[in-house]
PDB file of N, CA and C in Angstrom:
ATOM      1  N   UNK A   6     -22.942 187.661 -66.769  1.00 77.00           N
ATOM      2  CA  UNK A   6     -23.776 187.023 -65.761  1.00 77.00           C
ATOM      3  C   UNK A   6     -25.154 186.642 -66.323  1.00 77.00           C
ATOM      4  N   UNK A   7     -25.702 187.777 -67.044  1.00 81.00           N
ATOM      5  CA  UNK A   7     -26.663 187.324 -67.818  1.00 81.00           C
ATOM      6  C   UNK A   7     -26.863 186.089 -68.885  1.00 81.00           C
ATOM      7  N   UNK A   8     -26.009 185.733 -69.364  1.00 87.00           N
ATOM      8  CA  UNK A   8     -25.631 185.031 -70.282  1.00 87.00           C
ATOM      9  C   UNK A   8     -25.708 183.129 -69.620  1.00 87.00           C
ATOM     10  N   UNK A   9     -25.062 183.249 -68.582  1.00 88.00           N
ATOM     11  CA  UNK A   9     -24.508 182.153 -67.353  1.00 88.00           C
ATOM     12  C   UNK A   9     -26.422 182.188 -66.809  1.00 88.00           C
ATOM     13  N   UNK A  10     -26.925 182.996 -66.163  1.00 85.00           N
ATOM     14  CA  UNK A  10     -28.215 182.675 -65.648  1.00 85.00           C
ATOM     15  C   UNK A  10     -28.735 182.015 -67.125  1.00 85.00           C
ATOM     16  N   UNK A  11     -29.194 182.426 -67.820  1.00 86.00           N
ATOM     17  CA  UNK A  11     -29.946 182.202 -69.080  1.00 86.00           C
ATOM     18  C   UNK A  11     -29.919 180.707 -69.073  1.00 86.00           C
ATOM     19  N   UNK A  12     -28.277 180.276 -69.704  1.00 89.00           N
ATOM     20  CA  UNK A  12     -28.215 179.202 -70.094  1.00 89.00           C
ATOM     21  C   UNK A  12     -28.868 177.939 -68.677  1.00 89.00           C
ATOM     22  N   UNK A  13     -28.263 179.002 -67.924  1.00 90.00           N
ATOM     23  CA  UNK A  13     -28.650 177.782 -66.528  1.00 90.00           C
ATOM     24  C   UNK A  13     -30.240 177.508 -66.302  1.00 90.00           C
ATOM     25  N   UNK A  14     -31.253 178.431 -66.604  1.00 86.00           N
ATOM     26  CA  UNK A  14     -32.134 178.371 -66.818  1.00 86.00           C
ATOM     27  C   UNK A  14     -32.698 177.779 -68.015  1.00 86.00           C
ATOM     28  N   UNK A  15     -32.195 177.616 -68.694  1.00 87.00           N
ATOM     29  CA  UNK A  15     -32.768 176.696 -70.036  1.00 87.00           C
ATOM     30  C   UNK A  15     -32.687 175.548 -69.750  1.00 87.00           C
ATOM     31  N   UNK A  16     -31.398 174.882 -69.575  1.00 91.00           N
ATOM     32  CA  UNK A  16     -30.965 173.527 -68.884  1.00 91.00           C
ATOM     33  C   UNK A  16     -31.732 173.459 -67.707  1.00 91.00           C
ATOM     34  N   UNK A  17     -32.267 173.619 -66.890  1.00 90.00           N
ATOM     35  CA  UNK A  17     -33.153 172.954 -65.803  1.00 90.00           C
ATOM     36  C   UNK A  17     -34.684 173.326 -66.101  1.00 90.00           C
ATOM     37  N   UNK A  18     -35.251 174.522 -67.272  1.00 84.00           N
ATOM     38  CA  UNK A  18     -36.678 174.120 -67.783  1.00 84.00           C
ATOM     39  C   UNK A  18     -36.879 173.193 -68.712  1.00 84.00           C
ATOM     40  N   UNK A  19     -35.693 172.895 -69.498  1.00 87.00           N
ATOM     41  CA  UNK A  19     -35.772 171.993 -70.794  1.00 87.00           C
ATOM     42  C   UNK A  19     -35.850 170.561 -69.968  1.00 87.00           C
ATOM     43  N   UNK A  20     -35.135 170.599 -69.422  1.00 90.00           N
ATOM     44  CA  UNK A  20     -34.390 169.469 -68.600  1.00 90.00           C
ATOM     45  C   UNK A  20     -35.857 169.313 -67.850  1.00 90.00           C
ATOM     46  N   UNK A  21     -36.530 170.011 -67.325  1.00 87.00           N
ATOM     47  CA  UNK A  21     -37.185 169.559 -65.796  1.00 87.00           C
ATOM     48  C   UNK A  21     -38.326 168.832 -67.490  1.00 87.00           C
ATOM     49  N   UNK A  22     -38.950 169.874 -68.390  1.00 84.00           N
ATOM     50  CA  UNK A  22     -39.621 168.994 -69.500  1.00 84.00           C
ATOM     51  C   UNK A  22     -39.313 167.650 -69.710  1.00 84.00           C
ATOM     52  N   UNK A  23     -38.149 167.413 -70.809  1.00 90.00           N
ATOM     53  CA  UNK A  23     -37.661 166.328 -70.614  1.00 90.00           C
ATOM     54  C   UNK A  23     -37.586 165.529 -69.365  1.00 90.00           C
ATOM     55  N   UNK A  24     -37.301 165.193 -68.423  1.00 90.00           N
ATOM     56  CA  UNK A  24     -37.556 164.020 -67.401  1.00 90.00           C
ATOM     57  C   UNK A  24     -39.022 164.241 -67.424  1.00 90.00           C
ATOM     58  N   UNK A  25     -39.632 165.328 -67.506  1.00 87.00           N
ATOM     59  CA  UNK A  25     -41.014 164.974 -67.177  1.00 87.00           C
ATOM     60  C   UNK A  25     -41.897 163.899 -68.103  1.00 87.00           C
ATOM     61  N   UNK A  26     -41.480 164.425 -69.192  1.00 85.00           N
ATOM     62  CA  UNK A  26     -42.568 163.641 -70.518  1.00 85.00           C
ATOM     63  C   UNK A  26     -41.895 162.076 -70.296  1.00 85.00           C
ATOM     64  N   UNK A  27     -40.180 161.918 -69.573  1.00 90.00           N
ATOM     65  CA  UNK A  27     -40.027 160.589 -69.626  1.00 90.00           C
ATOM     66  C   UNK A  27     -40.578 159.767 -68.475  1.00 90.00           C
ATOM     67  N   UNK A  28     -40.910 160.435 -67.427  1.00 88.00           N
ATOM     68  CA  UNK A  28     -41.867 160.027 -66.343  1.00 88.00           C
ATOM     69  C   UNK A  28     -43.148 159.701 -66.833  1.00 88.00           C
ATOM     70  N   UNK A  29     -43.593 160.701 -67.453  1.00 87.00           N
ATOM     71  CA  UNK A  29     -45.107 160.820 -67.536  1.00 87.00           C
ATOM     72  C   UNK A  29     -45.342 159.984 -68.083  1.00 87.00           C
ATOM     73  N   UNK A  30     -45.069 159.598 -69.555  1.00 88.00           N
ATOM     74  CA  UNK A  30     -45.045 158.499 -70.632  1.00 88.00           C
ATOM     75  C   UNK A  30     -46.332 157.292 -69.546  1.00 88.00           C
ATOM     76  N   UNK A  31     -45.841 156.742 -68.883  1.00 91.00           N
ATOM     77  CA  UNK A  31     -46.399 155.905 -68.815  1.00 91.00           C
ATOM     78  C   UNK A  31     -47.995 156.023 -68.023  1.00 91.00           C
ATOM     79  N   UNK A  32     -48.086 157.430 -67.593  1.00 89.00           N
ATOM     80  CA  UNK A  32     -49.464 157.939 -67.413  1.00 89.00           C
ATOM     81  C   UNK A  32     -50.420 157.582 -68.389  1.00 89.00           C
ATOM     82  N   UNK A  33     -50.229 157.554 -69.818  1.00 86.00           N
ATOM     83  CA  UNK A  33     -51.189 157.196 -70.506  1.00 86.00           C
ATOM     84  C   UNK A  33     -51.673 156.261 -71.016  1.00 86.00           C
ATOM     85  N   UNK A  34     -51.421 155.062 -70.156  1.00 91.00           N
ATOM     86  CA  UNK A  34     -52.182 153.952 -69.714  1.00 91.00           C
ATOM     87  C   UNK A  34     -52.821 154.137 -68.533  1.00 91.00           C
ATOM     88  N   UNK A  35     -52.994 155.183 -67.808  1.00 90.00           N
ATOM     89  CA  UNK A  35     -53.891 155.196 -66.471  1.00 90.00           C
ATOM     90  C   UNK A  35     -54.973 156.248 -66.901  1.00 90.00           C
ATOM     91  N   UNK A  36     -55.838 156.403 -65.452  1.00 89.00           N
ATOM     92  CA  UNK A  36     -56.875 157.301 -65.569  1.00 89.00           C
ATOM     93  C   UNK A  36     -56.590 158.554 -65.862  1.00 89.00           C
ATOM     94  N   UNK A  37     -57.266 159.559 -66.903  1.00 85.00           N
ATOM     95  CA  UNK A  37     -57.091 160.763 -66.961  1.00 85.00           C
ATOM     96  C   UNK A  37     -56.833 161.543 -65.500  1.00 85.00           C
ATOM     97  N   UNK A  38     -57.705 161.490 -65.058  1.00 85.00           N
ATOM     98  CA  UNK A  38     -57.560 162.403 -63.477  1.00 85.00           C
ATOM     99  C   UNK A  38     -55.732 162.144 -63.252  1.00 85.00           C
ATOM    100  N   UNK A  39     -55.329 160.963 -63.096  1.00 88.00           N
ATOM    101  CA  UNK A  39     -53.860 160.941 -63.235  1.00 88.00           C
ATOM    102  C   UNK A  39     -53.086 161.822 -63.867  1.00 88.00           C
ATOM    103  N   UNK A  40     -53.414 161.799 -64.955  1.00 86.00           N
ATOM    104  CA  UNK A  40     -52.587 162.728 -65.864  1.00 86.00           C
ATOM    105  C   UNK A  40     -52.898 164.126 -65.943  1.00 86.00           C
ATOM    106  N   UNK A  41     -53.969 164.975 -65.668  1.00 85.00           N
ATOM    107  CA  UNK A  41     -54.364 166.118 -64.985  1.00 85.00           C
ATOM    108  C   UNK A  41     -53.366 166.494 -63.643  1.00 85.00           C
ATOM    109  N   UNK A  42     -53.874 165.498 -62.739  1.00 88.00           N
ATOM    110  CA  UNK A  42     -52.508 165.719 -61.520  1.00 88.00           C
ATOM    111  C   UNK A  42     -51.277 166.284 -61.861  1.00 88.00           C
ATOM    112  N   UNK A  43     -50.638 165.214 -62.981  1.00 89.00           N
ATOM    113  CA  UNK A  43     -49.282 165.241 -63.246  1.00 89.00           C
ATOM    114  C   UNK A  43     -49.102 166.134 -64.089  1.00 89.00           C
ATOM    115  N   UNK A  44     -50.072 166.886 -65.235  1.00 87.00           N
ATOM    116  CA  UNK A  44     -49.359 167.712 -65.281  1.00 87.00           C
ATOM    117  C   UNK A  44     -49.487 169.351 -64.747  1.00 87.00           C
ATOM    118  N   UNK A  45     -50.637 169.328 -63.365  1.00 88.00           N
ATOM    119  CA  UNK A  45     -50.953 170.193 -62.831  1.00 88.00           C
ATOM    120  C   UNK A  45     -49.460 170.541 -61.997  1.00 88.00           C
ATOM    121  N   UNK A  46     -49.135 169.443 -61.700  1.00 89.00           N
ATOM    122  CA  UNK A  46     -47.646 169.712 -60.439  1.00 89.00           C
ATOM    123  C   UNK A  46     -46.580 170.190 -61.651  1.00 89.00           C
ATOM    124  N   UNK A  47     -46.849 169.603 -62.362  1.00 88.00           N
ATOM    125  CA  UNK A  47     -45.440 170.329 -63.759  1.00 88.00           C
ATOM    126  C   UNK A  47     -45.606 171.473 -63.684  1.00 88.00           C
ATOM    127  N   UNK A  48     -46.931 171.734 -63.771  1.00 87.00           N
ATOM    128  CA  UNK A  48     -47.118 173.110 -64.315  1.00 87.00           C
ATOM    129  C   UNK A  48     -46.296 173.987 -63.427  1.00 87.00           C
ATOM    130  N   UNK A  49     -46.708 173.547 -61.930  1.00 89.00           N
ATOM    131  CA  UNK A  49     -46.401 174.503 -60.658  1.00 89.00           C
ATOM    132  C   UNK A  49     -45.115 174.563 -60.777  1.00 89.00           C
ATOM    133  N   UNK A  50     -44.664 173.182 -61.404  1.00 88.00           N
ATOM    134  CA  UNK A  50     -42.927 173.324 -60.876  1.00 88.00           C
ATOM    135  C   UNK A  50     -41.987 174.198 -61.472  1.00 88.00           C
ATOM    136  N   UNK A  51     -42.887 174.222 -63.150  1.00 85.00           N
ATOM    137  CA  UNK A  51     -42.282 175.260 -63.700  1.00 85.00           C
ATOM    138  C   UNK A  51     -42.902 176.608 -64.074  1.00 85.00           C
ATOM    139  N   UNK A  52     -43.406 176.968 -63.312  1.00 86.00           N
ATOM    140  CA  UNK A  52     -44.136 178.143 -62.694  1.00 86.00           C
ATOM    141  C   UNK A  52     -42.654 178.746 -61.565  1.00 86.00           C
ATOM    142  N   UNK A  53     -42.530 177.631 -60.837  1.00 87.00           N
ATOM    143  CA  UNK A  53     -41.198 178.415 -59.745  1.00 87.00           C
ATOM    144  C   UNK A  53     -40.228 178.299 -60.574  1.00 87.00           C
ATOM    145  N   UNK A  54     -39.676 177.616 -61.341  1.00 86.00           N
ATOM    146  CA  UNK A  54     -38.131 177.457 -62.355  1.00 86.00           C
ATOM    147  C   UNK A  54     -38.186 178.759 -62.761  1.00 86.00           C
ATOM    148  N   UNK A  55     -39.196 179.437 -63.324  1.00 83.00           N
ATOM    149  CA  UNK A  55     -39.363 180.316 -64.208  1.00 83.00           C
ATOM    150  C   UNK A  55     -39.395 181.837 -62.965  1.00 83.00           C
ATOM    151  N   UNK A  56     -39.596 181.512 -62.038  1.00 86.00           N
ATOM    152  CA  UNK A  56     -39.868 182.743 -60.896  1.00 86.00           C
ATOM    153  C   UNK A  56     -38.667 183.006 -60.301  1.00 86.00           C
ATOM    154  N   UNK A  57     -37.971 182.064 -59.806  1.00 87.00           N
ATOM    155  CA  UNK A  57     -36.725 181.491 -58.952  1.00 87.00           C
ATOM    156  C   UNK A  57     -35.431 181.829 -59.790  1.00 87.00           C
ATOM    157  N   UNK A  58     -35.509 181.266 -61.235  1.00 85.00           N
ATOM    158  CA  UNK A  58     -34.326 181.736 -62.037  1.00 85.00           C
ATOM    159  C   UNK A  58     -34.251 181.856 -62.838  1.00 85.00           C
ATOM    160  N   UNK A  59     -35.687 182.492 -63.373  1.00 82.00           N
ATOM    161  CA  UNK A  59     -35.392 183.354 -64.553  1.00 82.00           C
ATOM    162  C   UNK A  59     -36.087 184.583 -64.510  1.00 82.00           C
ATOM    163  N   UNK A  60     -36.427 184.348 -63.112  1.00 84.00           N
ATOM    164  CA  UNK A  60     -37.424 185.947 -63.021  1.00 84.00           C
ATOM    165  C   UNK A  60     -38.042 186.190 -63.359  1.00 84.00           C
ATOM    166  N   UNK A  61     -39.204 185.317 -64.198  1.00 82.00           N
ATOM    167  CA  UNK A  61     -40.244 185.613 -64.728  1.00 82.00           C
ATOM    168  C   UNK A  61     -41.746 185.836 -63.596  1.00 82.00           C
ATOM    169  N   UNK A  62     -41.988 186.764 -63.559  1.00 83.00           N
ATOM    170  CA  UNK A  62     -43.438 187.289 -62.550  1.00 83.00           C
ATOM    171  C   UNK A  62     -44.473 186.560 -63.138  1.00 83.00           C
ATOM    172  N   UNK A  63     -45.824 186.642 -62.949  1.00 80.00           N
ATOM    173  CA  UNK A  63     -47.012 186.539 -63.811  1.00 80.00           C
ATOM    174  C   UNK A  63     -47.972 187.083 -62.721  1.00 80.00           C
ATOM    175  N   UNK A  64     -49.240 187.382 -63.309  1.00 80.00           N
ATOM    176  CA  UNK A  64     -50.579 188.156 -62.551  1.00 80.00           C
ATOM    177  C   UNK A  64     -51.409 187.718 -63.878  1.00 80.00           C
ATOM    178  N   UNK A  65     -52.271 186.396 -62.877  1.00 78.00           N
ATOM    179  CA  UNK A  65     -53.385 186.437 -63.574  1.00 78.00           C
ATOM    180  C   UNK A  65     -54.232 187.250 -63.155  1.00 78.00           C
ATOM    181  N   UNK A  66     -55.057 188.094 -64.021  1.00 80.00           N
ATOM    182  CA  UNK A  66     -56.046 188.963 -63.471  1.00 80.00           C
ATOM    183  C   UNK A  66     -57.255 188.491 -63.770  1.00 80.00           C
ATOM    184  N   UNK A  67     -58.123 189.283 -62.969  1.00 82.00           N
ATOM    185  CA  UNK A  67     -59.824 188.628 -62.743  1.00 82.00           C
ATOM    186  C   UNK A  67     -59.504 187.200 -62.608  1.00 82.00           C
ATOM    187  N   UNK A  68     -58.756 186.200 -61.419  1.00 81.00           N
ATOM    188  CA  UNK A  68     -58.521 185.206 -61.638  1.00 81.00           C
ATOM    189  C   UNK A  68     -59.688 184.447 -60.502  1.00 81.00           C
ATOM    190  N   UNK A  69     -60.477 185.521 -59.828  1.00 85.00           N
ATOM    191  CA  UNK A  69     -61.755 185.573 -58.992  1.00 85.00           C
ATOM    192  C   UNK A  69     -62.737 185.040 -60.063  1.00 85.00           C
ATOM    193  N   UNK A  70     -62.722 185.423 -61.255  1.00 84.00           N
ATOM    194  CA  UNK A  70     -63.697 184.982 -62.168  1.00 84.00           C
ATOM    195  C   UNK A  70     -63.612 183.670 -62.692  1.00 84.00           C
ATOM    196  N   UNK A  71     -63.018 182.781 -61.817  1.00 84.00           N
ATOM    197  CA  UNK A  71     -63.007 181.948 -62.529  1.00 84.00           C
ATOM    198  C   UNK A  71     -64.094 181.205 -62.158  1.00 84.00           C
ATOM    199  N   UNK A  72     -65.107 180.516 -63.215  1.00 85.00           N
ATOM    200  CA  UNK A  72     -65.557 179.539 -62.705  1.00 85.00           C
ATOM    201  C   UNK A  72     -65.924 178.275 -62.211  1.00 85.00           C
ATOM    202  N   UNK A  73     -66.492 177.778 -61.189  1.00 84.00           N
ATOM    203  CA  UNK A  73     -66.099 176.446 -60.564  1.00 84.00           C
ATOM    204  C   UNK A  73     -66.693 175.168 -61.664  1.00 84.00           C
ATOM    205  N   UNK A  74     -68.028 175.710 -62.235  1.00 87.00           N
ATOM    206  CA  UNK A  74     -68.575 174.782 -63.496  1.00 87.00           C
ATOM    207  C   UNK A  74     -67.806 174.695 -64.603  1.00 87.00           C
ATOM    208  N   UNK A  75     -68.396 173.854 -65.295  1.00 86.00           N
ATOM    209  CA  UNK A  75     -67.805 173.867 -66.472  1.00 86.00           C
ATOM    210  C   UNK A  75     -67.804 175.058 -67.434  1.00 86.00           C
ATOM    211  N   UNK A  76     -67.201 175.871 -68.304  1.00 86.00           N
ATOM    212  CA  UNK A  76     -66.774 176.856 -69.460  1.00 86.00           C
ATOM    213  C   UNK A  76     -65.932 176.792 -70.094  1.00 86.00           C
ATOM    214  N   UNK A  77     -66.488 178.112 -70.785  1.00 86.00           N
ATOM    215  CA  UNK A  77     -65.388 178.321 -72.455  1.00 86.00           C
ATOM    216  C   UNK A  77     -64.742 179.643 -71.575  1.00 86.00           C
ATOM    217  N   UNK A  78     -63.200 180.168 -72.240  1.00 81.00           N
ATOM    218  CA  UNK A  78     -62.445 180.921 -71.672  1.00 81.00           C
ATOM    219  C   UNK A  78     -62.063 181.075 -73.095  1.00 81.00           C
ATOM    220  N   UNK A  79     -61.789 182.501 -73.292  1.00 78.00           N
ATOM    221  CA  UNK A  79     -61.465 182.778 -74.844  1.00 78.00           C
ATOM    222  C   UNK A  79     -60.161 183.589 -73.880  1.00 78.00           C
ATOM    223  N   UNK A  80     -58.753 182.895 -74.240  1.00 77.00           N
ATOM    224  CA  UNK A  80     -57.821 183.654 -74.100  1.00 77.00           C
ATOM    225  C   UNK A  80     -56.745 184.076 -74.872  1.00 77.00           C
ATOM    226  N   UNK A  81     -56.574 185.354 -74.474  1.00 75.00           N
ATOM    227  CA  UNK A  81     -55.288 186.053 -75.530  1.00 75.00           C
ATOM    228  C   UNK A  81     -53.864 185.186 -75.363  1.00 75.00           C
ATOM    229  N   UNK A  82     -53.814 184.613 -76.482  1.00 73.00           N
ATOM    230  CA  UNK A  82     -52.449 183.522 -76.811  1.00 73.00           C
ATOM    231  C   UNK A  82     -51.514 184.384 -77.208  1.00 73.00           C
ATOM    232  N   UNK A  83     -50.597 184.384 -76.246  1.00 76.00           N
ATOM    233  CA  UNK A  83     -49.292 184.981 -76.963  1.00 76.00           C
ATOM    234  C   UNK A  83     -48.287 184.398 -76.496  1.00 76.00           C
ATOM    235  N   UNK A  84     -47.886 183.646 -75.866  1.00 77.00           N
ATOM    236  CA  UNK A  84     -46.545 182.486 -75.577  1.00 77.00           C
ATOM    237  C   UNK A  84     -47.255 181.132 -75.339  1.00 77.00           C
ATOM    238  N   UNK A  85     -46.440 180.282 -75.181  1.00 74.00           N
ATOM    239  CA  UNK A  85     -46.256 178.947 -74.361  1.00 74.00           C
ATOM    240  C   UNK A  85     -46.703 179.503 -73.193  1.00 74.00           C
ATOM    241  N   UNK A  86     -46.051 179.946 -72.248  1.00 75.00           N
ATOM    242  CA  UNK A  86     -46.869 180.338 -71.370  1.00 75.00           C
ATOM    243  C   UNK A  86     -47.841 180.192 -70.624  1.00 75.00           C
ATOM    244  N   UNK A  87     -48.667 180.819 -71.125  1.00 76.00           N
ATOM    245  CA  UNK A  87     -50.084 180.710 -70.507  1.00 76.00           C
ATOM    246  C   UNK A  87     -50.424 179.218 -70.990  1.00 76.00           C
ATOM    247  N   UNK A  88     -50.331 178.374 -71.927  1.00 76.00           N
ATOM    248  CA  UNK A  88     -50.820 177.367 -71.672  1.00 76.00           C
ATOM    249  C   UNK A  88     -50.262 176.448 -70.742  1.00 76.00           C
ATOM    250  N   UNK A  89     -48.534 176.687 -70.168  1.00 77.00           N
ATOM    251  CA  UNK A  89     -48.631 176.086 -69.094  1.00 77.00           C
ATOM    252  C   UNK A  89     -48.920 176.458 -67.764  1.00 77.00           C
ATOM    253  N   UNK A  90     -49.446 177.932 -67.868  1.00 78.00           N
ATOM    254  CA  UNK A  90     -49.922 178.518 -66.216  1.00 78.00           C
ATOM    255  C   UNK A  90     -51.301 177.570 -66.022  1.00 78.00           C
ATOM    256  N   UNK A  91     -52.061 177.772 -68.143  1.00 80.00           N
ATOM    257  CA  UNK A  91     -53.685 177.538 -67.462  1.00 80.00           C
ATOM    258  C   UNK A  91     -53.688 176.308 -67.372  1.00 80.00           C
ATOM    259  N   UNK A  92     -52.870 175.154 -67.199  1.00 82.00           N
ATOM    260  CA  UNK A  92     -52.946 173.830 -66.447  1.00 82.00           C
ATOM    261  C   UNK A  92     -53.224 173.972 -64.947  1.00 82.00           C
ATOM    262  N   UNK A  93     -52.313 174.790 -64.417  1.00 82.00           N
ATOM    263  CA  UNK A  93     -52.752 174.690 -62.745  1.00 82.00           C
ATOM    264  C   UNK A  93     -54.087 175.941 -62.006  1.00 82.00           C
ATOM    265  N   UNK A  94     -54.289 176.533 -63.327  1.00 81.00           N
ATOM    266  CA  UNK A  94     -55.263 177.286 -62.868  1.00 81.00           C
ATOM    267  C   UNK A  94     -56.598 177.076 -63.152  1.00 81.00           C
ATOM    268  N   UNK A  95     -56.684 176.251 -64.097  1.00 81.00           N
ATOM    269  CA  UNK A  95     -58.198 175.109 -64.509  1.00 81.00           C
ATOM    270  C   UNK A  95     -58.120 174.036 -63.927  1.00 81.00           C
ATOM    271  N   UNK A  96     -59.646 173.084 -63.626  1.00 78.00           N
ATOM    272  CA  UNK A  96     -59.280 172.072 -62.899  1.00 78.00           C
ATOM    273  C   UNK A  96     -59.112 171.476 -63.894  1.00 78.00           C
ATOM    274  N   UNK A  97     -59.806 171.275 -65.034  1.00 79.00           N
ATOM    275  CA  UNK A  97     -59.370 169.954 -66.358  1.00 79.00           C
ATOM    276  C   UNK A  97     -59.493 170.812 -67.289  1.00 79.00           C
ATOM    277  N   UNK A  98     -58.656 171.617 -67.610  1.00 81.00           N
ATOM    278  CA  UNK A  98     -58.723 172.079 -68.804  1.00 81.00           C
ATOM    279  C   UNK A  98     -58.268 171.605 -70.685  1.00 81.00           C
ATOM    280  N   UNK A  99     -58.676 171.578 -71.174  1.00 80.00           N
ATOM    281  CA  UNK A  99     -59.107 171.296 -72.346  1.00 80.00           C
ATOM    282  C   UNK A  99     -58.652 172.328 -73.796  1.00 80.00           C
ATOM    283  N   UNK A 100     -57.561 171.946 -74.535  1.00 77.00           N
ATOM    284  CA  UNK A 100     -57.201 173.069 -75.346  1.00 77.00           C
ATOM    285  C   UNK A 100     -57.463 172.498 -76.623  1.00 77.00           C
ATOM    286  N   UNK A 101     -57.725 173.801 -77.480  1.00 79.00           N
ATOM    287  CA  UNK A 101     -57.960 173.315 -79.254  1.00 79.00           C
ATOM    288  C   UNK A 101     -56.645 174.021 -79.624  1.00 79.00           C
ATOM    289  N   UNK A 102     -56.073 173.259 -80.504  1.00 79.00           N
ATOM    290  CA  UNK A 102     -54.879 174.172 -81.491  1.00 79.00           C
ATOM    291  C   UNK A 102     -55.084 173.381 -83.099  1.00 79.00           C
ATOM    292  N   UNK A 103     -54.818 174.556 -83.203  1.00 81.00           N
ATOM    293  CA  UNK A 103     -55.048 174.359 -84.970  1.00 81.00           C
ATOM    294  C   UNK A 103     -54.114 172.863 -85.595  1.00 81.00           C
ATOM    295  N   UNK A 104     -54.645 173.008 -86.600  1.00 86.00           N
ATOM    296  CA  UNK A 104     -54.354 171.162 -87.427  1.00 86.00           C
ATOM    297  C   UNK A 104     -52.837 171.667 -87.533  1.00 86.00           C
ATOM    298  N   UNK A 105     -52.269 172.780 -88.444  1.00 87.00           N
ATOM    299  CA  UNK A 105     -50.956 173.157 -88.240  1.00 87.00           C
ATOM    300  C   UNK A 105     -49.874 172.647 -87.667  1.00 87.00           C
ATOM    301  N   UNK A 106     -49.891 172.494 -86.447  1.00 81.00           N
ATOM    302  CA  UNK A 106     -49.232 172.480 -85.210  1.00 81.00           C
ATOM    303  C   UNK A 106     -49.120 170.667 -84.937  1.00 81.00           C
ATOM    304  N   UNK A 107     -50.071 169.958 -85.853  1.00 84.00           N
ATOM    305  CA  UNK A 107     -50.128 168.346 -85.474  1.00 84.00           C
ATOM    306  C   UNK A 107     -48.566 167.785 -86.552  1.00 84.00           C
ATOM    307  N   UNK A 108     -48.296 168.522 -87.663  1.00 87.00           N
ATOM    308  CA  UNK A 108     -47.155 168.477 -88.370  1.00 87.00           C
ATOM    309  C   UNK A 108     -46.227 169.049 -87.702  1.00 87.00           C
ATOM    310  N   UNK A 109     -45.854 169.375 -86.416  1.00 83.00           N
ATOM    311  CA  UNK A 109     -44.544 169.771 -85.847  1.00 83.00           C
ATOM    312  C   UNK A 109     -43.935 168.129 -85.635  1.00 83.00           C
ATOM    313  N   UNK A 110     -42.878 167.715 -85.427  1.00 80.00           N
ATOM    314  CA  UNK A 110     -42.361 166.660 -85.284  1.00 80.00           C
ATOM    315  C   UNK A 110     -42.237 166.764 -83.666  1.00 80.00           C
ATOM    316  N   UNK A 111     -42.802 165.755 -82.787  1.00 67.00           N
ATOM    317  CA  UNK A 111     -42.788 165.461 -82.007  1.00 67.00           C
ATOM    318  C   UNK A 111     -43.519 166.529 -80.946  1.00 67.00           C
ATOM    319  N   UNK A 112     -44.682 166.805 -81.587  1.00 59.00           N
ATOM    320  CA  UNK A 112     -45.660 167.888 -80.852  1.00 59.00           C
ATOM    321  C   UNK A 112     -46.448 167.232 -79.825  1.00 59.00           C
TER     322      UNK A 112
END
């Protein structure tokens, strides 16, 4: 059973990705604020994919601290993850990743 959830869950997060980036694509000929939107609702959507059927929980904590101005947030990176929670939990958030990562093929 485990095995059957898993896969079914891969196929509809991979999947919900894929249609997304083929939707989105054409966001980047419009206004940023656009593309913030779009991928604020991704984020959410797979925020529930991940709650709904694969059981994944999350607790952001001190999430009271956040602030409404602009800042720096030094956070502990340890999955994918959190960079797609902190899309819907920043209003425009803004990420650095190392030069590394620009040589992945199709990053």
């Amino acid at each position: 059973m485990v095995i059957i959830r898993s896969a079914f869950f891969n196929a509809i997060f991979f999947g919900s990705i894929f249609i997304a980036l083929v939707l989105g694509y054409p966001l980047i000929f419009t206004k940023p604020e656009r593309i913030f939107v779009f991928w604020r609702y991704l984020s959410i959507l797979l925020a529930a994919i991940c709650d709904k059927i694969g059981g994944i929980k999350y607790v952001v904590e001190n999430e009271n601290n956040i602030l409404k101005e602009p800042a720096i947030y030094a956070i502990r990176h340890e999955s994918t993850w959190e960079t797609l929670i902190l899309i819907s939990k920043f209003k425009k958030p803004v990420f650095v990743l190392k030069e590394e990562l620009l040589n992945i093929p199709l990053f």
